[in-house]
C-alpha cells in the first residue's frame, strides 16, 4: 500500500478512529486502526468490539492495499505535523512496518496484519430513516447529562431512543435518567421511523455520535435493529451495539399534577445557584430554595465552611414553599435552557419537580428534591 493524503483530511479521520479505541485492552490489535486504500479513497476503521467507526477520505492511491497501525501513535504524529503538509503512508508488508513521511519528517511504525482485525458482523436493520444533524444533536445533547454512571444499573447507562405517543401524534423521543434526574426530549418523527424498535444507545456511542453532528444541514442516515444502531454521513459510518436491557417505564416518574409555578431567567438562576453553592460541602452540595410571592431566596448552610444567601426577582404567585436540591443537578438542568425563561413546576418539598423552557413541552426535565 502506498498513498498520499492531506494532513487535515488524515487528522480528521484518525482523530475519530483513535477516540473509539480503548486505551487499555488485552487484545493488541484493538489498539490499531485498519487502513485500506483502493481507487481514489482510503478508509480508516477502528473498533472496541462494541462500537465501530469507519471513515472514508479522498487520497492519491499509488498502490492499493491495507494494514493496521497504532491509532494513538498515528494520531499523535499527524497532529504534530505542520499545517498543509502532504503525508505519504507506505507499507512494507514483509518487514511489518508502515512509513509515515511528510516534508523532512520520517516515521517507521510497527504494523499488525489486517486479516486479524475484527470487523463487526453486519446485521439486518429493520428501520432506516434520515434525520437532520441539528435534530439529532438536540435530542442527544439535551438528554445525555442525565445518563447514569452506575454500572449496576447498566440499562440506564445510555439514552433511550424510541417512538412515543405525544399530544400531536407520534414523536421521536430520547430519554435518559439516573434515578435523581430525568430528561425527556421530543422531535417530529422522521418518515420511515414509525416501526423503529426502542433502543438504548450507550454513553460512549452518544459521545462519538456528537462528532458527526456539527453541520446543521447534514442529513444523517439512521439504521436501527434490535441489537445495533448505525449513524452514517457520506464520509463516516458509526455502528454500535445497543444496551441489552429494558429501560424502565419513565412516564410514571414525570409528575402530572404539579401546580405551583415558578418562572425565572435561566441564566441568572444558574449563576446565582453557582455562587451560593461555592460554600456548600462537596458531599451534599445542597441548595435550599425559599419561594414567596415573586421572590426566590437561594441559600446554603454548610456548618464546616460557612453560609450563603442570594435573592432573585421571579414570577411566582402560589403559597410559600421551601425545597432543597443538589446544586449540580440544578445547574445542569438550567443550562439546558436555550432561549427563554425556565419554568419550574413544584408540588411539595418531597415530590419531584418538573422543569421546561417557557411553554415548550418538547423538552421536559424532572429533578428529585433532597432534604436540607
mmCIF file with all atom_site columns, N, CA, C and O in Angstrom, residues 229-252:
data_model
loop_
_atom_site.group_PDB
_atom_site.id
_atom_site.type_symbol
_atom_site.label_atom_id
_atom_site.label_alt_id
_atom_site.label_comp_id
_atom_site.label_asym_id
_atom_site.label_entity_id
_atom_site.label_seq_id
_atom_site.pdbx_PDB_ins_code
_atom_site.Cartn_x
_atom_site.Cartn_y
_atom_site.Cartn_z
_atom_site.occupancy
_atom_site.B_iso_or_equiv
_atom_site.pdbx_formal_charge
_atom_site.auth_seq_id
_atom_site.auth_comp_id
_atom_site.auth_asym_id
_atom_site.auth_atom_id
_atom_site.pdbx_PDB_model_num
ATOM 1  N N  . UNK A 1 229 ? -27.314 -0.114 16.258 1.00 0.00 ? 229 UNK A N  1
ATOM 2  C CA . UNK A 1 229 ? -27.785 1.147  15.693 1.00 0.00 ? 229 UNK A CA 1
ATOM 3  C C  . UNK A 1 229 ? -26.632 1.718  14.862 1.00 0.00 ? 229 UNK A C  1
ATOM 4  O O  . UNK A 1 229 ? -25.462 1.552  15.208 1.00 0.00 ? 229 UNK A O  1
ATOM 5  N N  . UNK A 1 230 ? -26.982 2.331  13.717 1.00 0.00 ? 230 UNK A N  1
ATOM 6  C CA . UNK A 1 230 ? -25.933 2.873  12.846 1.00 0.00 ? 230 UNK A CA 1
ATOM 7  C C  . UNK A 1 230 ? -26.298 4.294  12.431 1.00 0.00 ? 230 UNK A C  1
ATOM 8  O O  . UNK A 1 230 ? -27.439 4.564  12.070 1.00 0.00 ? 230 UNK A O  1
ATOM 9  N N  . UNK A 1 231 ? -25.313 5.192  12.529 1.00 0.00 ? 231 UNK A N  1
ATOM 10 C CA . UNK A 1 231 ? -25.492 6.583  12.091 1.00 0.00 ? 231 UNK A CA 1
ATOM 11 C C  . UNK A 1 231 ? -24.462 6.821  10.996 1.00 0.00 ? 231 UNK A C  1
ATOM 12 O O  . UNK A 1 231 ? -23.276 6.556  11.196 1.00 0.00 ? 231 UNK A O  1
ATOM 13 N N  . UNK A 1 232 ? -24.904 7.337  9.843  1.00 0.00 ? 232 UNK A N  1
ATOM 14 C CA . UNK A 1 232 ? -23.951 7.499  8.735  1.00 0.00 ? 232 UNK A CA 1
ATOM 15 C C  . UNK A 1 232 ? -24.089 8.850  8.054  1.00 0.00 ? 232 UNK A C  1
ATOM 16 O O  . UNK A 1 232 ? -25.204 9.318  7.793  1.00 0.00 ? 232 UNK A O  1
ATOM 17 N N  . UNK A 1 233 ? -22.943 9.485  7.786  1.00 0.00 ? 233 UNK A N  1
ATOM 18 C CA . UNK A 1 233 ? -22.877 10.650 6.912  1.00 0.00 ? 233 UNK A CA 1
ATOM 19 C C  . UNK A 1 233 ? -22.219 10.134 5.630  1.00 0.00 ? 233 UNK A C  1
ATOM 20 O O  . UNK A 1 233 ? -21.804 8.975  5.585  1.00 0.00 ? 233 UNK A O  1
ATOM 21 N N  . UNK A 1 234 ? -22.098 10.960 4.581  1.00 0.00 ? 234 UNK A N  1
ATOM 22 C CA . UNK A 1 234 ? -21.440 10.451 3.368  1.00 0.00 ? 234 UNK A CA 1
ATOM 23 C C  . UNK A 1 234 ? -20.017 9.926  3.627  1.00 0.00 ? 234 UNK A C  1
ATOM 24 O O  . UNK A 1 234 ? -19.544 9.053  2.897  1.00 0.00 ? 234 UNK A O  1
ATOM 25 N N  . UNK A 1 235 ? -19.326 10.456 4.652  1.00 0.00 ? 235 UNK A N  1
ATOM 26 C CA . UNK A 1 235 ? -17.926 10.067 4.865  1.00 0.00 ? 235 UNK A CA 1
ATOM 27 C C  . UNK A 1 235 ? -17.709 9.143  6.066  1.00 0.00 ? 235 UNK A C  1
ATOM 28 O O  . UNK A 1 235 ? -16.736 8.402  6.111  1.00 0.00 ? 235 UNK A O  1
ATOM 29 N N  . UNK A 1 236 ? -18.582 9.230  7.065  1.00 0.00 ? 236 UNK A N  1
ATOM 30 C CA . UNK A 1 236 ? -18.325 8.500  8.311  1.00 0.00 ? 236 UNK A CA 1
ATOM 31 C C  . UNK A 1 236 ? -19.516 7.609  8.647  1.00 0.00 ? 236 UNK A C  1
ATOM 32 O O  . UNK A 1 236 ? -20.664 8.029  8.548  1.00 0.00 ? 236 UNK A O  1
ATOM 33 N N  . UNK A 1 237 ? -19.219 6.368  9.030  1.00 0.00 ? 237 UNK A N  1
ATOM 34 C CA . UNK A 1 237 ? -20.273 5.459  9.490  1.00 0.00 ? 237 UNK A CA 1
ATOM 35 C C  . UNK A 1 237 ? -19.947 5.010  10.898 1.00 0.00 ? 237 UNK A C  1
ATOM 36 O O  . UNK A 1 237 ? -18.856 4.472  11.147 1.00 0.00 ? 237 UNK A O  1
ATOM 37 N N  . UNK A 1 238 ? -20.872 5.237  11.815 1.00 0.00 ? 238 UNK A N  1
ATOM 38 C CA . UNK A 1 238 ? -20.688 4.839  13.215 1.00 0.00 ? 238 UNK A CA 1
ATOM 39 C C  . UNK A 1 238 ? -21.707 3.739  13.517 1.00 0.00 ? 238 UNK A C  1
ATOM 40 O O  . UNK A 1 238 ? -22.907 3.947  13.391 1.00 0.00 ? 238 UNK A O  1
ATOM 41 N N  . UNK A 1 239 ? -21.194 2.548  13.854 1.00 0.00 ? 239 UNK A N  1
ATOM 42 C CA . UNK A 1 239 ? -22.068 1.413  14.172 1.00 0.00 ? 239 UNK A CA 1
ATOM 43 C C  . UNK A 1 239 ? -21.847 1.040  15.620 1.00 0.00 ? 239 UNK A C  1
ATOM 44 O O  . UNK A 1 239 ? -20.704 1.000  16.080 1.00 0.00 ? 239 UNK A O  1
ATOM 45 N N  . UNK A 1 240 ? -22.919 0.769  16.342 1.00 0.00 ? 240 UNK A N  1
ATOM 46 C CA . UNK A 1 240 ? -22.766 0.450  17.761 1.00 0.00 ? 240 UNK A CA 1
ATOM 47 C C  . UNK A 1 240 ? -23.758 -0.624 18.176 1.00 0.00 ? 240 UNK A C  1
ATOM 48 O O  . UNK A 1 240 ? -24.887 -0.675 17.684 1.00 0.00 ? 240 UNK A O  1
ATOM 49 N N  . UNK A 1 241 ? -23.304 -1.484 19.094 1.00 0.00 ? 241 UNK A N  1
ATOM 50 C CA . UNK A 1 241 ? -24.261 -2.380 19.746 1.00 0.00 ? 241 UNK A CA 1
ATOM 51 C C  . UNK A 1 241 ? -25.105 -1.520 20.680 1.00 0.00 ? 241 UNK A C  1
ATOM 52 O O  . UNK A 1 241 ? -24.638 -0.476 21.144 1.00 0.00 ? 241 UNK A O  1
ATOM 53 N N  . UNK A 1 242 ? -26.329 -1.946 20.953 1.00 0.00 ? 242 UNK A N  1
ATOM 54 C CA . UNK A 1 242 ? -27.153 -1.206 21.907 1.00 0.00 ? 242 UNK A CA 1
ATOM 55 C C  . UNK A 1 242 ? -27.141 -1.964 23.229 1.00 0.00 ? 242 UNK A C  1
ATOM 56 O O  . UNK A 1 242 ? -26.754 -3.130 23.290 1.00 0.00 ? 242 UNK A O  1
ATOM 57 N N  . UNK A 1 243 ? -27.526 -1.277 24.312 1.00 0.00 ? 243 UNK A N  1
ATOM 58 C CA . UNK A 1 243 ? -27.508 -1.917 25.626 1.00 0.00 ? 243 UNK A CA 1
ATOM 59 C C  . UNK A 1 243 ? -28.628 -2.948 25.691 1.00 0.00 ? 243 UNK A C  1
ATOM 60 O O  . UNK A 1 243 ? -29.784 -2.649 25.388 1.00 0.00 ? 243 UNK A O  1
ATOM 61 N N  . UNK A 1 244 ? -28.262 -4.166 26.057 1.00 0.00 ? 244 UNK A N  1
ATOM 62 C CA . UNK A 1 244 ? -29.228 -5.265 26.103 1.00 0.00 ? 244 UNK A CA 1
ATOM 63 C C  . UNK A 1 244 ? -29.939 -5.235 27.450 1.00 0.00 ? 244 UNK A C  1
ATOM 64 O O  . UNK A 1 244 ? -29.467 -5.797 28.433 1.00 0.00 ? 244 UNK A O  1
ATOM 65 N N  . UNK A 1 245 ? -31.035 -4.530 27.510 1.00 0.00 ? 245 UNK A N  1
ATOM 66 C CA . UNK A 1 245 ? -31.774 -4.418 28.762 1.00 0.00 ? 245 UNK A CA 1
ATOM 67 C C  . UNK A 1 245 ? -33.080 -3.703 28.498 1.00 0.00 ? 245 UNK A C  1
ATOM 68 O O  . UNK A 1 245 ? -33.334 -3.220 27.390 1.00 0.00 ? 245 UNK A O  1
ATOM 69 N N  . UNK A 1 246 ? -33.926 -3.630 29.505 1.00 0.00 ? 246 UNK A N  1
ATOM 70 C CA . UNK A 1 246 ? -35.209 -2.959 29.348 1.00 0.00 ? 246 UNK A CA 1
ATOM 71 C C  . UNK A 1 246 ? -35.173 -1.640 30.087 1.00 0.00 ? 246 UNK A C  1
ATOM 72 O O  . UNK A 1 246 ? -34.878 -1.605 31.287 1.00 0.00 ? 246 UNK A O  1
ATOM 73 N N  . UNK A 1 247 ? -35.452 -0.568 29.374 1.00 0.00 ? 247 UNK A N  1
ATOM 74 C CA . UNK A 1 247 ? -35.478 0.750  30.010 1.00 0.00 ? 247 UNK A CA 1
ATOM 75 C C  . UNK A 1 247 ? -36.752 0.843  30.845 1.00 0.00 ? 247 UNK A C  1
ATOM 76 O O  . UNK A 1 247 ? -37.822 0.427  30.411 1.00 0.00 ? 247 UNK A O  1
ATOM 77 N N  . UNK A 1 248 ? -36.649 1.372  32.071 1.00 0.00 ? 248 UNK A N  1
ATOM 78 C CA . UNK A 1 248 ? -37.839 1.398  32.938 1.00 0.00 ? 248 UNK A CA 1
ATOM 79 C C  . UNK A 1 248 ? -38.937 2.321  32.398 1.00 0.00 ? 248 UNK A C  1
ATOM 80 O O  . UNK A 1 248 ? -38.681 3.162  31.539 1.00 0.00 ? 248 UNK A O  1
ATOM 81 N N  . UNK A 1 249 ? -40.150 2.149  32.909 1.00 0.00 ? 249 UNK A N  1
ATOM 82 C CA . UNK A 1 249 ? -41.278 2.987  32.487 1.00 0.00 ? 249 UNK A CA 1
ATOM 83 C C  . UNK A 1 249 ? -41.112 4.374  33.107 1.00 0.00 ? 249 UNK A C  1
ATOM 84 O O  . UNK A 1 249 ? -41.517 4.622  34.238 1.00 0.00 ? 249 UNK A O  1
ATOM 85 N N  . UNK A 1 250 ? -40.513 5.269  32.329 1.00 0.00 ? 250 UNK A N  1
ATOM 86 C CA . UNK A 1 250 ? -40.173 6.605  32.850 1.00 0.00 ? 250 UNK A CA 1
ATOM 87 C C  . UNK A 1 250 ? -41.399 7.499  33.003 1.00 0.00 ? 250 UNK A C  1
ATOM 88 O O  . UNK A 1 250 ? -41.367 8.482  33.735 1.00 0.00 ? 250 UNK A O  1
ATOM 89 N N  . UNK A 1 251 ? -42.510 7.158  32.324 1.00 0.00 ? 251 UNK A N  1
ATOM 90 C CA . UNK A 1 251 ? -43.679 8.053  32.365 1.00 0.00 ? 251 UNK A CA 1
ATOM 91 C C  . UNK A 1 251 ? -44.249 8.154  33.779 1.00 0.00 ? 251 UNK A C  1
ATOM 92 O O  . UNK A 1 251 ? -44.846 9.166  34.140 1.00 0.00 ? 251 UNK A O  1
ATOM 93 N N  . UNK A 1 252 ? -44.033 7.106  34.586 1.00 0.00 ? 252 UNK A N  1
ATOM 94 C CA . UNK A 1 252 ? -44.571 7.124  35.952 1.00 0.00 ? 252 UNK A CA 1
ATOM 95 C C  . UNK A 1 252 ? -43.874 8.165  36.818 1.00 0.00 ? 252 UNK A C  1
ATOM 96 O O  . UNK A 1 252 ? -44.407 8.617  37.828 1.00 0.00 ? 252 UNK A O  1
#
